[in-house]
Coordinates of C-alpha atoms in Angstrom, one line a residue:
X1 CA 0.0 0.0 0.0
X2 CA 1.3 3.5 -0.9
X3 CA 1.4 5.8 2.1
X4 CA -0.7 9.0 2.1
X5 CA 1.3 12.2 2.2
X6 CA 0.3 15.8 2.8
X7 CA 1.4 17.9 -0.2
X8 CA 0.4 21.2 -1.7
X9 CA -1.2 19.3 -4.6
X10 CA -3.0 17.1 -2.1
X11 CA -2.1 13.5 -2.9
X12 CA -3.8 10.4 -1.5
X13 CA -3.8 6.7 -2.2
X14 CA -6.6 4.6 -3.7
X15 CA -6.1 1.1 -5.0
X16 CA -2.4 1.6 -5.3
X17 CA -2.8 4.6 -7.7
X18 CA -1.7 8.1 -6.7
X19 CA -4.4 10.7 -7.2
X20 CA -3.6 14.4 -7.5
X21 CA -6.1 17.2 -7.2
X22 CA -5.0 18.4 -10.6
X23 CA -5.6 15.1 -12.1
X24 CA -3.6 12.7 -14.2
X25 CA -2.4 13.1 -17.8
X26 CA -3.5 11.6 -21.1
X27 CA -2.6 11.4 -24.7
X28 CA -5.3 12.1 -27.3
X29 CA -5.3 10.1 -30.5
X30 CA -6.9 11.7 -33.6
X31 CA -7.5 9.8 -36.8
X32 CA -8.9 10.9 -40.1
X33 CA -12.1 9.2 -41.3
X34 CA -14.1 9.6 -44.4
X35 CA -16.2 12.4 -42.9
X36 CA -13.3 14.1 -41.2
X37 CA -11.1 13.8 -38.1
X38 CA -12.2 12.4 -34.7
X39 CA -10.7 11.7 -31.3
X40 CA -11.1 8.0 -31.4
X41 CA -8.7 7.0 -28.6
X42 CA -7.3 8.3 -25.3
X43 CA -4.1 6.9 -23.7
X44 CA -4.1 7.2 -19.9
X45 CA -0.8 7.5 -17.9
X46 CA -0.6 5.4 -14.8
X47 CA 1.7 5.5 -11.8
X48 CA 2.2 1.7 -11.6
X49 CA 2.2 -1.0 -14.2
X50 CA -1.1 -3.0 -14.7
X51 CA -1.9 -6.2 -16.7
X52 CA -5.6 -6.0 -17.0
X53 CA -8.3 -3.3 -17.5
X54 CA -12.1 -3.2 -17.8
X55 CA -13.6 -0.7 -20.3
X56 CA -16.8 -0.5 -18.2
X57 CA -14.8 1.1 -15.4
X58 CA -14.2 4.4 -17.3
X59 CA -16.3 7.4 -18.2
X60 CA -15.1 10.1 -20.7
X61 CA -16.5 13.6 -20.7
X62 CA -15.5 15.9 -23.6
X63 CA -15.6 19.7 -24.0
X64 CA -15.2 21.5 -27.3
X65 CA -14.5 25.3 -27.4
X66 CA -13.8 27.7 -30.2
X67 CA -13.9 31.4 -30.8
X68 CA -15.0 30.9 -34.4
X69 CA -18.7 30.1 -33.7
X70 CA -21.2 29.4 -30.9
X71 CA -21.6 25.7 -30.7
X72 CA -24.9 24.0 -30.1
X73 CA -25.1 22.6 -26.5
X74 CA -24.9 19.0 -27.6
X75 CA -21.8 19.7 -29.7
X76 CA -20.0 21.8 -27.0
X77 CA -19.8 19.1 -24.3
X78 CA -21.1 15.7 -23.3
X79 CA -20.1 12.1 -22.6
X80 CA -18.1 10.0 -25.0
X81 CA -18.8 6.3 -25.3
X82 CA -16.0 3.9 -24.4
X83 CA -16.2 0.7 -26.5
X84 CA -12.9 -1.0 -25.6
X85 CA -9.9 -0.8 -23.3
X86 CA -6.6 -2.5 -23.1
X87 CA -3.1 -2.2 -21.5
X88 CA -0.7 -0.4 -23.8
X89 CA 2.5 1.5 -24.1
X90 CA 2.7 5.3 -24.4
X91 CA 1.9 5.2 -28.1
X92 CA -1.2 3.0 -27.7
X93 CA 0.3 -0.3 -28.8
X94 CA -1.2 -3.3 -27.0
X95 CA 1.0 -4.6 -24.1
X96 CA 0.9 -7.5 -21.6
X97 CA 1.9 -5.2 -18.8
X98 CA 2.7 -1.5 -18.8
X99 CA 1.9 1.9 -17.2
X100 CA -0.7 3.0 -19.8
X101 CA -4.3 2.2 -20.6
X102 CA -5.8 2.9 -24.0
X103 CA -9.5 3.6 -24.2
X104 CA -11.2 3.2 -27.7
X105 CA -14.0 5.7 -28.2
X106 CA -17.0 5.4 -30.4
X107 CA -16.9 7.7 -33.5
X108 CA -19.4 8.2 -36.4
X109 CA -20.3 10.8 -39.0
X110 CA -23.2 12.0 -36.8
X111 CA -21.1 12.4 -33.6
X112 CA -19.8 16.0 -33.9
X113 CA -18.7 15.8 -30.2
X114 CA -15.8 13.6 -31.3
X115 CA -14.4 16.2 -33.8
X116 CA -11.3 18.3 -32.9
X117 CA -12.0 20.8 -35.7
X118 CA -14.9 23.0 -36.6
X119 CA -16.1 24.6 -39.8
X120 CA -17.2 28.2 -39.7
X121 CA -17.7 31.0 -42.3
X122 CA -17.8 34.4 -40.6
X123 CA -15.8 37.5 -39.9
X124 CA -13.7 35.6 -37.3
X125 CA -12.9 32.3 -39.1
X126 CA -13.0 30.9 -42.6
X127 CA -13.3 27.1 -43.2
X128 CA -12.1 24.4 -40.9
X129 CA -10.0 25.2 -37.8
X130 CA -8.6 23.3 -34.8
X131 CA -10.6 23.9 -31.6
X132 CA -9.8 23.6 -27.9
X133 CA -10.7 19.9 -27.2
X134 CA -10.5 18.7 -23.6
X135 CA -11.4 15.4 -21.9
X136 CA -11.9 14.4 -18.4
X137 CA -11.6 10.7 -17.8
X138 CA -12.7 9.0 -14.6
X139 CA -12.2 5.5 -13.3
X140 CA -15.2 4.5 -11.2
X141 CA -13.4 1.8 -9.1
X142 CA -10.5 4.0 -8.0
X143 CA -11.9 7.5 -8.3
X144 CA -8.8 8.5 -10.3
X145 CA -9.3 11.3 -12.8
X146 CA -7.2 12.3 -15.9
X147 CA -7.8 15.8 -17.1
X148 CA -4.6 17.1 -18.6
X149 CA -3.5 16.5 -22.2
X150 CA 0.2 15.7 -22.2
X151 CA 0.6 14.7 -25.8
X152 CA -1.4 14.3 -29.1
X153 CA -0.9 11.6 -31.7
X154 CA -2.3 12.0 -35.2
X155 CA -1.0 8.8 -36.9
X156 CA -0.9 9.8 -40.6
X157 CA -0.2 13.5 -40.1
X158 CA 2.7 12.6 -37.9
X159 CA 4.4 11.2 -41.0
X160 CA 4.4 14.7 -42.6
X161 CA 6.7 17.7 -42.3
X162 CA 4.3 20.6 -41.6
X163 CA 6.9 23.3 -41.7
X164 CA 6.9 24.0 -45.4
X165 CA 6.9 27.7 -46.5
X166 CA 7.3 29.1 -50.0
X167 CA 7.5 32.8 -50.8
X168 CA 6.8 33.8 -54.4
X169 CA 8.1 37.1 -55.7
X170 CA 7.9 38.6 -52.2
X171 CA 4.1 39.0 -52.6
X172 CA 2.7 35.6 -51.8
X173 CA 3.5 33.0 -49.2
X174 CA 2.2 29.4 -49.4
X175 CA 2.4 26.9 -46.5
X176 CA 2.7 23.2 -47.4
X177 CA 2.9 19.8 -45.9
X178 CA 5.2 17.1 -47.3
X179 CA 5.9 13.5 -47.0
X180 CA 9.2 11.8 -48.0
X181 CA 9.2 8.0 -48.4
X182 CA 11.5 6.0 -46.1
X183 CA 14.9 5.7 -47.7
X184 CA 13.9 7.2 -51.1
X185 CA 15.7 5.1 -53.7
X186 CA 16.5 6.1 -57.3
X187 CA 13.5 8.0 -58.8
X188 CA 10.2 8.0 -57.0
X189 CA 6.8 9.6 -58.0
X190 CA 5.2 12.7 -56.5
X191 CA 1.6 13.0 -55.5
X192 CA 0.3 16.5 -55.2
X193 CA -3.0 17.1 -53.5
X194 CA -4.9 20.4 -53.6
X195 CA -7.4 21.0 -50.9
X196 CA -11.0 22.3 -51.0
X197 CA -12.3 25.7 -50.2
X198 CA -12.6 25.0 -46.4
X199 CA -8.9 24.2 -45.8
X200 CA -7.1 27.4 -46.7
X201 CA -4.9 29.3 -44.3
X202 CA -1.5 28.8 -42.8
X203 CA -1.8 25.5 -41.0
X204 CA -1.1 22.7 -43.5
X205 CA -2.3 20.0 -41.0
X206 CA -5.9 21.2 -41.8
X207 CA -5.8 20.1 -45.5
X208 CA -4.3 16.8 -44.4
X209 CA -7.0 15.9 -41.9
X210 CA -10.2 17.8 -42.8
X211 CA -11.0 15.4 -45.6
X212 CA -8.4 12.6 -45.1
X213 CA -5.9 13.7 -47.7
X214 CA -3.1 12.4 -45.4
X215 CA -4.1 8.9 -46.7
X216 CA -1.8 9.4 -49.7
X217 CA 1.0 8.6 -47.3
X218 CA -0.7 5.5 -46.0
X219 CA 1.0 2.1 -46.4
X220 CA -1.9 0.9 -48.6
X221 CA -1.4 3.7 -51.2
X222 CA 2.4 3.9 -50.8
X223 CA 2.9 0.3 -51.7
X224 CA 0.9 0.7 -54.9
X225 CA 3.4 3.3 -56.1
X226 CA 6.5 1.7 -54.8
X227 CA 6.8 4.6 -52.4
X228 CA 5.9 8.2 -53.3
X229 CA 6.6 11.7 -52.2
X230 CA 3.4 13.6 -51.2
X231 CA 3.1 17.4 -51.4
X232 CA 0.0 19.2 -50.0
X233 CA 0.2 22.9 -50.7
X234 CA -2.1 25.3 -48.8
X235 CA -3.7 28.4 -50.3
X236 CA -3.8 31.4 -47.9
X237 CA -7.5 31.8 -48.8
X238 CA -8.9 29.5 -51.5
X239 CA -7.5 28.4 -54.8
X240 CA -10.4 30.0 -56.8
X241 CA -9.7 33.4 -55.3
X242 CA -9.7 35.9 -58.1
X243 CA -7.8 38.5 -56.1
X244 CA -10.6 41.1 -56.2
X245 CA -12.9 39.8 -53.5
X246 CA -14.6 37.1 -55.6
X247 CA -14.3 33.5 -56.6
X248 CA -13.6 32.4 -60.2
X249 CA -14.9 29.3 -61.8
X250 CA -12.7 29.7 -64.9
X251 CA -14.0 32.9 -66.5
X252 CA -11.2 35.1 -65.1
X253 CA -7.9 34.2 -63.7
X254 CA -7.2 33.2 -60.1
X255 CA -4.4 34.7 -58.0
X256 CA -2.5 31.7 -56.9
X257 CA -1.7 29.4 -59.9
X258 CA 1.6 31.0 -60.7
X259 CA 2.9 30.8 -57.1
X260 CA 1.6 27.2 -56.8
X261 CA 3.5 26.1 -59.8
X262 CA 6.6 27.8 -58.6
X263 CA 6.3 26.0 -55.3
X264 CA 5.9 22.6 -57.1
X265 CA 9.0 23.3 -59.2
X266 CA 11.0 24.4 -56.1
X267 CA 10.0 21.3 -54.2
X268 CA 11.1 19.1 -57.0
X269 CA 14.5 20.9 -57.1
X270 CA 14.9 20.3 -53.4
X271 CA 14.1 16.7 -53.8
X272 CA 16.1 15.5 -56.8
X273 CA 14.9 11.8 -56.3
X274 CA 11.5 12.8 -57.6
X275 CA 10.8 11.2 -60.9
X276 CA 9.8 14.1 -63.2
X277 CA 8.0 11.7 -65.5
X278 CA 5.6 10.6 -62.7
X279 CA 4.1 13.8 -61.2
X280 CA 0.4 13.1 -60.2
X281 CA -1.9 16.0 -59.5
X282 CA -5.3 15.7 -57.7
X283 CA -7.6 18.0 -55.8
X284 CA -11.2 18.4 -54.7
X285 CA -13.7 21.2 -55.3
X286 CA -11.5 24.4 -55.2
X287 CA -8.6 22.0 -55.6
X288 CA -10.3 20.3 -58.5
X289 CA -10.6 23.7 -60.1
X290 CA -6.9 24.3 -59.6
X291 CA -6.0 20.8 -60.8
X292 CA -7.6 21.5 -64.1
X293 CA -6.2 25.1 -64.2
X294 CA -2.6 23.7 -64.0
X295 CA -3.3 21.1 -66.6
X296 CA -4.5 23.8 -69.0
X297 CA -1.5 26.0 -68.3
X298 CA 1.1 23.1 -68.3
X299 CA -0.4 20.3 -70.4
X300 CA 2.9 18.5 -70.7
X301 CA 4.1 18.6 -67.1
X302 CA 1.9 16.2 -65.2
X303 CA 1.7 12.4 -65.9
X304 CA -1.9 12.1 -64.7
X305 CA -4.6 14.0 -62.8
X306 CA -7.5 12.9 -60.5
X307 CA -9.8 15.9 -59.7
X308 CA -13.0 15.3 -57.7
X309 CA -16.0 17.6 -57.3
X310 CA -14.6 19.7 -60.1
X311 CA -15.5 23.4 -59.7
X312 CA -14.1 24.6 -63.1
X313 CA -17.0 25.4 -65.4
X314 CA -16.9 23.8 -68.9
X315 CA -18.2 26.9 -70.6
X316 CA -15.0 28.7 -69.8
X317 CA -12.8 26.1 -71.5
X318 CA -12.2 26.6 -75.2
X319 CA -12.0 23.9 -77.8
X320 CA -8.4 24.7 -78.3
X321 CA -7.8 24.1 -74.6
X322 CA -9.6 20.8 -74.9
X323 CA -7.3 19.8 -77.7
X324 CA -4.3 20.8 -75.6
X325 CA -5.1 18.4 -72.7
X326 CA -6.8 15.5 -74.5
X327 CA -3.6 13.5 -74.2
X328 CA -3.3 13.9 -70.4
X329 CA -4.5 10.8 -68.4
X330 CA -7.3 12.1 -66.2
X331 CA -9.7 10.3 -63.8
X332 CA -12.6 12.5 -62.8
X333 CA -14.7 11.7 -59.6
X334 CA -18.0 13.3 -58.9
X335 CA -21.5 12.6 -57.5
X336 CA -24.8 13.3 -59.3
X337 CA -26.3 14.9 -56.2
X338 CA -23.5 17.4 -55.7
X339 CA -25.3 20.7 -55.3
X340 CA -22.1 22.7 -54.8
X341 CA -20.2 21.9 -58.0
X342 CA -23.1 20.9 -60.2
X343 CA -21.9 18.1 -62.6
X344 CA -23.9 19.3 -65.6
X345 CA -22.0 22.6 -65.6
X346 CA -18.6 21.2 -65.0
X347 CA -17.4 17.7 -65.2
X348 CA -20.0 16.0 -67.4
X349 CA -19.7 18.4 -70.4
X350 CA -15.9 18.5 -70.0
X351 CA -15.6 14.7 -70.0
X352 CA -17.8 14.4 -73.0
X353 CA -15.8 17.1 -74.9
X354 CA -12.5 15.3 -74.1
X355 CA -13.9 12.0 -75.4
X356 CA -15.3 13.6 -78.5
X357 CA -11.9 15.2 -79.1
X358 CA -10.3 11.7 -79.1
X359 CA -9.0 11.4 -75.5
X360 CA -7.9 7.8 -75.0
X361 CA -7.1 7.7 -71.3
X362 CA -9.7 9.7 -69.6
X363 CA -12.1 8.1 -67.1
X364 CA -15.0 9.3 -65.0
X365 CA -16.4 7.7 -61.8
X366 CA -19.9 9.2 -61.5
X367 CA -21.7 8.2 -58.4
X368 CA -25.4 8.5 -57.6
X369 CA -24.6 9.4 -54.1
X370 CA -21.6 9.6 -51.7
X371 CA -22.3 6.7 -49.4
X372 CA -20.8 4.9 -46.4
X373 CA -18.0 2.8 -48.0
X374 CA -17.2 1.2 -44.6
X375 CA -20.6 -0.5 -44.1
X376 CA -20.6 0.5 -40.5
X377 CA -23.2 3.2 -40.8
X378 CA -25.6 1.8 -43.3
X379 CA -23.5 1.3 -46.4
X380 CA -25.5 2.3 -49.5
X381 CA -28.3 3.5 -47.3
X382 CA -26.2 6.2 -45.6
X383 CA -25.6 9.3 -47.8
X384 CA -22.9 11.9 -47.1
X385 CA -23.2 15.3 -48.5
X386 CA -23.1 14.8 -52.3
X387 CA -20.2 17.3 -52.6
X388 CA -17.9 14.9 -50.7
X389 CA -17.0 12.7 -53.7
X390 CA -13.3 12.9 -52.7
X391 CA -14.1 10.2 -50.1
X392 CA -13.8 7.7 -52.9
X393 CA -10.5 8.8 -54.2
X394 CA -8.8 9.2 -50.8
X395 CA -9.9 5.7 -49.9
X396 CA -8.8 4.3 -53.3
X397 CA -12.3 3.0 -54.0
X398 CA -12.9 4.4 -57.5
X399 CA -13.1 1.5 -60.0
X400 CA -15.8 2.2 -62.5
X401 CA -16.0 4.4 -65.5
X402 CA -18.8 6.7 -66.8
X403 CA -20.4 3.7 -68.5
X404 CA -20.5 1.7 -65.3
X405 CA -17.8 -0.7 -66.5
X406 CA -14.6 -1.3 -64.6
X407 CA -11.5 0.7 -65.6
X408 CA -8.9 -1.9 -66.8
X409 CA -5.2 -2.0 -67.4
X410 CA -3.8 -4.9 -69.4
X411 CA -7.3 -6.5 -69.2
X412 CA -7.4 -6.3 -65.4
X413 CA -9.8 -4.1 -63.4
X414 CA -7.9 -1.5 -61.3
X415 CA -8.6 1.1 -58.7
X416 CA -7.8 4.8 -59.2
X417 CA -4.5 4.7 -57.4
X418 CA -3.4 1.5 -59.2
X419 CA -4.2 3.3 -62.5
X420 CA -2.3 6.4 -61.3
X421 CA 0.8 4.3 -60.5
X422 CA 0.9 3.0 -64.1
X423 CA 0.9 6.5 -65.7
X424 CA 4.1 8.0 -67.1
X425 CA 4.6 11.3 -68.8
X426 CA 4.4 11.1 -72.6
X427 CA 4.4 14.1 -74.9
X428 CA 2.2 14.5 -78.0

């Protein structure tokens, strides 16, 4: 038995665990899901090793605070449901005996209380931003409380360097996140992802986590490309910013394409192991616009492109421009019920014009709805916002073409990232 001691922090003993008035410490684990990030695990620090734990012994209370917007009561605080517990090390890896306990928390698309970010559009904030997320964990049997976050683990984001800054002509500065494969060998491809309109700013962790773009550094996708660099630039505002207080859909120029292309070239110079014949460009919504914009400006630079929820309007693309990019391998992704970037005005006529012009390697996955691809929340019967078609490309689930048939390489059906991996730059 540990002896009680009088101390300014007031310590006492219960079931061999030391309790402090200020509470114990925990590590929050945040993972990216199809609908966005969620705190799905909390790792509790103990004073003594344990070899067993009962998940029913714990309660977790969460508080979410932000200056961006007033949160509804049920999104500001409440109890989180514990679904599993196990003895672990400090990083959450299962252990037979150790001084840590990992609690697995329930998450779902309709559980905003689990989210560490918040979307807002007002004079204070624009788009998605990290919020103040705090938890208080209690053990019923011992009375011990953990209420101080000592660390934060974000598995895929932790693979990225978030410190990237690029200044263009002393007038524009772009932040960016980057991933370098372990022991890059010879020449390796580069995946460039351009975020949507809600992920601009100066914190490149937001484009990585707000819609799971960090997944391009996952083992599942990396193995398909034999290892790949990943570059995720961030616009200070949004890619479709026309520089005069409005948003372009292609009619007039945007203000960032020149700086963005300069950043890409600079990153390639700094990483000479990048294969210049295997530069792959993708983006969603605003980023889909910019993906097409860069193809139109530099039609012989990228080996392939994969825009989703395309915001570039077909009416602003000339027949000459169609001819200039018909040789570029492109895989479009969109949903029929997208009310933000309406397909009949953007991707559908563009795709048909490319095919009519003789494009041989252009594909289009056109979904009725954006559904739960995990099957955990209803599968085909659960519909996300129709604008979120990037869910399919991030998860490497796109397989079918506009006609409903599988996209094939050498007679074998492939996913979008398997197709990407096979593309090499070739000039007309």
